[in-house]
């Protein structure tokens, strides 16, 4: 399992177990810097830190290949 701590944003405030995280993410600025191997993480839980200060996201990395 992996814990992610991110700043609160309305863009991700509705994150749920139906979503997933791909790491490292593709970058529009410099996609050539992103490695070919990326990991997919299924979201197990999302907890708010403080009052709209941040989010604690608990994930589990998938064993299958890259996206």
XYZ file of N, CA, C and O in Angstrom:
268
model
N 0.838 -1.183 0.000
C 0.000 0.000 0.000
C 0.877 1.238 0.000
O 1.985 1.225 0.504
N 0.328 2.300 -0.577
C 1.045 3.573 -0.663
C 0.122 4.674 -0.152
O -1.069 4.682 -0.453
N 0.684 5.599 0.631
C -0.064 6.768 1.100
C 0.371 7.977 0.282
O 1.562 8.214 0.116
N -0.596 8.712 -0.211
C -0.337 9.946 -0.954
C -0.940 11.089 -0.146
O -2.096 11.011 0.269
N -0.187 12.127 0.082
C -0.690 13.330 0.750
C -0.586 14.469 -0.262
O 0.505 14.786 -0.724
N -1.738 15.034 -0.575
C -1.768 16.113 -1.567
C -2.519 17.305 -1.001
O -3.309 17.161 -0.061
N -2.268 18.459 -1.562
C -3.015 19.656 -1.171
C -4.458 19.522 -1.627
O -4.747 18.926 -2.657
N -5.353 20.111 -0.865
C -6.767 20.080 -1.213
C -7.001 20.912 -2.462
O -6.437 21.982 -2.636
N -7.808 20.407 -3.336
C -8.202 21.117 -4.542
C -9.606 20.666 -4.914
O -9.944 19.489 -4.757
N -10.403 21.584 -5.404
C -11.750 21.201 -5.832
C -11.695 20.237 -7.016
O -12.648 19.508 -7.260
N -10.576 20.204 -7.729
C -10.432 19.285 -8.862
C -10.384 17.828 -8.422
O -10.750 16.942 -9.182
N -9.901 17.573 -7.207
C -9.787 16.198 -6.729
C -10.612 15.937 -5.463
O -10.508 14.875 -4.867
N -11.432 16.880 -5.058
C -12.206 16.749 -3.831
C -13.186 15.577 -3.886
O -13.515 14.990 -2.859
N -13.633 15.201 -5.076
C -14.593 14.106 -5.202
C -13.930 12.783 -5.585
O -14.582 11.866 -6.062
N -12.635 12.671 -5.350
C -11.894 11.446 -5.618
C -12.520 10.298 -4.835
O -12.905 10.466 -3.678
N -12.631 9.119 -5.452
C -13.268 7.987 -4.777
C -12.574 6.689 -5.169
O -11.618 6.689 -5.954
N -13.094 5.586 -4.669
C -12.530 4.273 -4.964
C -12.759 3.850 -6.410
O -12.142 2.896 -6.872
N -13.593 4.550 -7.127
C -13.795 4.252 -8.545
C -12.667 4.816 -9.393
O -12.520 4.463 -10.559
N -11.861 5.717 -8.824
C -10.760 6.339 -9.548
C -9.472 5.550 -9.329
O -9.431 4.607 -8.543
N -8.425 5.958 -10.038
C -7.110 5.349 -9.855
C -6.048 6.396 -10.097
O -6.305 7.459 -10.658
N -4.839 6.095 -9.666
C -3.703 6.996 -9.849
C -2.693 6.303 -10.751
O -2.366 5.129 -10.537
N -2.217 7.015 -11.771
C -1.156 6.518 -12.638
C 0.093 7.321 -12.303
O 0.084 8.550 -12.358
N 1.173 6.615 -11.931
C 2.398 7.290 -11.495
C 3.607 6.699 -12.190
O 3.744 5.496 -12.237
N 4.502 7.471 -12.718
C 4.394 8.916 -12.866
C 3.397 9.277 -13.955
O 3.200 8.524 -14.893
N 2.796 10.425 -13.787
C 1.797 10.897 -14.745
C 2.474 11.402 -16.007
O 3.640 11.788 -15.998
N 1.729 11.408 -17.090
C 2.241 12.001 -18.327
C 2.276 13.508 -18.170
O 1.400 14.101 -17.557
N 3.272 14.125 -18.745
C 3.429 15.567 -18.656
C 3.252 16.182 -20.030
O 3.882 15.751 -20.995
N 2.401 17.183 -20.116
C 2.222 17.873 -21.396
C 3.446 18.718 -21.724
O 3.761 18.951 -22.874
N 4.137 19.206 -20.684
C 5.294 20.065 -20.893
C 6.474 19.296 -21.479
O 7.156 19.782 -22.372
N 6.732 18.118 -20.932
C 7.883 17.348 -21.411
C 7.598 15.851 -21.311
O 8.122 15.170 -20.429
N 6.763 15.312 -22.206
C 6.414 13.888 -22.134
C 7.601 12.958 -22.324
O 7.567 11.817 -21.897
N 8.670 13.438 -22.921
C 9.842 12.582 -23.121
C 10.565 12.287 -21.816
O 11.370 11.367 -21.731
N 10.275 13.051 -20.757
C 10.908 12.833 -19.459
C 10.222 11.739 -18.641
O 10.740 11.320 -17.617
N 9.062 11.279 -19.084
C 8.311 10.279 -18.336
C 8.785 8.883 -18.749
O 8.838 8.563 -19.930
N 9.141 8.059 -17.768
C 9.586 6.702 -18.111
C 8.478 5.899 -18.771
O 7.294 6.166 -18.566
N 8.855 4.908 -19.559
C 7.877 4.049 -20.222
C 7.069 3.238 -19.212
O 5.907 2.939 -19.434
N 7.690 2.865 -18.121
C 7.027 2.067 -17.102
C 6.279 2.975 -16.128
O 6.887 3.793 -15.453
N 4.974 2.827 -16.082
C 4.156 3.587 -15.134
C 3.363 2.587 -14.307
O 3.019 1.512 -14.776
N 3.076 2.949 -13.077
C 2.332 2.080 -12.176
C 0.911 2.587 -12.019
O 0.677 3.791 -11.951
N -0.021 1.645 -11.936
C -1.418 1.981 -11.692
C -1.719 1.639 -10.233
O -1.406 0.540 -9.764
N -2.311 2.593 -9.520
C -2.671 2.410 -8.122
C -4.186 2.499 -7.984
O -4.791 3.492 -8.389
N -4.797 1.455 -7.420
C -6.225 1.481 -7.112
C -6.415 2.203 -5.792
O -5.677 1.968 -4.830
N -7.402 3.095 -5.731
C -7.654 3.871 -4.526
C -8.494 3.043 -3.558
O -9.552 2.531 -3.919
N -7.985 2.906 -2.334
C -8.685 2.161 -1.296
C -9.473 3.082 -0.372
O -10.540 2.720 0.105
N -8.914 4.277 -0.103
C -9.586 5.221 0.798
C -9.089 6.633 0.531
O -7.949 6.825 0.105
N -9.966 7.605 0.769
C -9.620 9.019 0.653
C -10.115 9.718 1.917
O -11.302 9.630 2.243
N -9.208 10.369 2.638
C -9.562 11.063 3.875
C -9.105 12.508 3.784
O -7.987 12.781 3.355
N -9.970 13.412 4.208
C -9.629 14.827 4.207
C -8.717 15.125 5.393
O -8.944 14.640 6.504
N -7.678 15.917 5.163
C -6.762 16.359 6.208
C -7.175 17.766 6.596
O -7.182 18.667 5.752
N -7.518 17.956 7.863
C -7.969 19.272 8.305
C -9.246 19.672 7.595
O -10.010 18.838 7.120
N -9.473 20.953 7.524
C -10.638 21.464 6.797
C -10.158 22.014 5.469
O -9.656 23.131 5.394
N -10.257 21.182 4.444
C -9.829 21.534 3.088
C -8.362 21.937 3.015
O -7.972 22.786 2.235
N -7.531 21.293 3.856
C -6.095 21.529 3.801
C -5.419 20.551 2.842
O -4.521 20.915 2.106
N -5.860 19.300 2.905
C -5.240 18.291 2.059
C -6.069 17.027 2.035
O -7.113 16.923 2.681
N -5.578 16.059 1.268
C -6.217 14.752 1.180
C -5.170 13.682 1.437
O -4.036 13.789 0.962
N -5.555 12.663 2.189
C -4.728 11.485 2.387
C -5.365 10.383 1.565
O -6.517 10.007 1.801
N -4.632 9.896 0.584
C -5.152 8.886 -0.336
C -4.373 7.598 -0.097
O -3.144 7.589 -0.193
N -5.081 6.536 0.216
C -4.471 5.223 0.425
C -4.719 4.405 -0.839
O -5.858 4.268 -1.283
N -3.632 3.880 -1.417
C -3.762 3.108 -2.661
C -3.019 1.789 -2.546
O -2.206 1.588 -1.651
N -3.307 0.928 -3.501
C -2.573 -0.313 -3.639
C -2.164 -0.431 -5.092
O -3.000 -0.296 -6.002
N -0.860 -0.664 -5.307
C -0.354 -0.775 -6.677
C -0.840 -2.068 -7.307
O -0.802 -3.123 -6.696
N -1.293 -1.960 -8.525
C -1.737 -3.131 -9.266
C -0.526 -3.951 -9.686
O 0.540 -3.417 -9.990
N -0.702 -5.236 -9.749
C 0.379 -6.129 -10.167
C 0.495 -6.210 -11.687
O 1.545 -6.578 -12.208
N -0.577 -5.842 -12.402
C -0.550 -5.942 -13.864
C 0.306 -4.855 -14.496
O 0.811 -3.973 -13.815
N 0.457 -4.897 -15.782
C 1.375 -4.018 -16.529
C 0.942 -2.563 -16.541
O -0.080 -2.195 -15.975
N 1.724 -1.777 -17.234
C 1.503 -0.337 -17.353
C 0.240 -0.060 -18.155
O -0.235 -0.910 -18.902
N -0.323 1.159 -18.016
C -1.558 1.504 -18.732
C -1.384 1.562 -20.229
O -0.340 1.687 -20.759
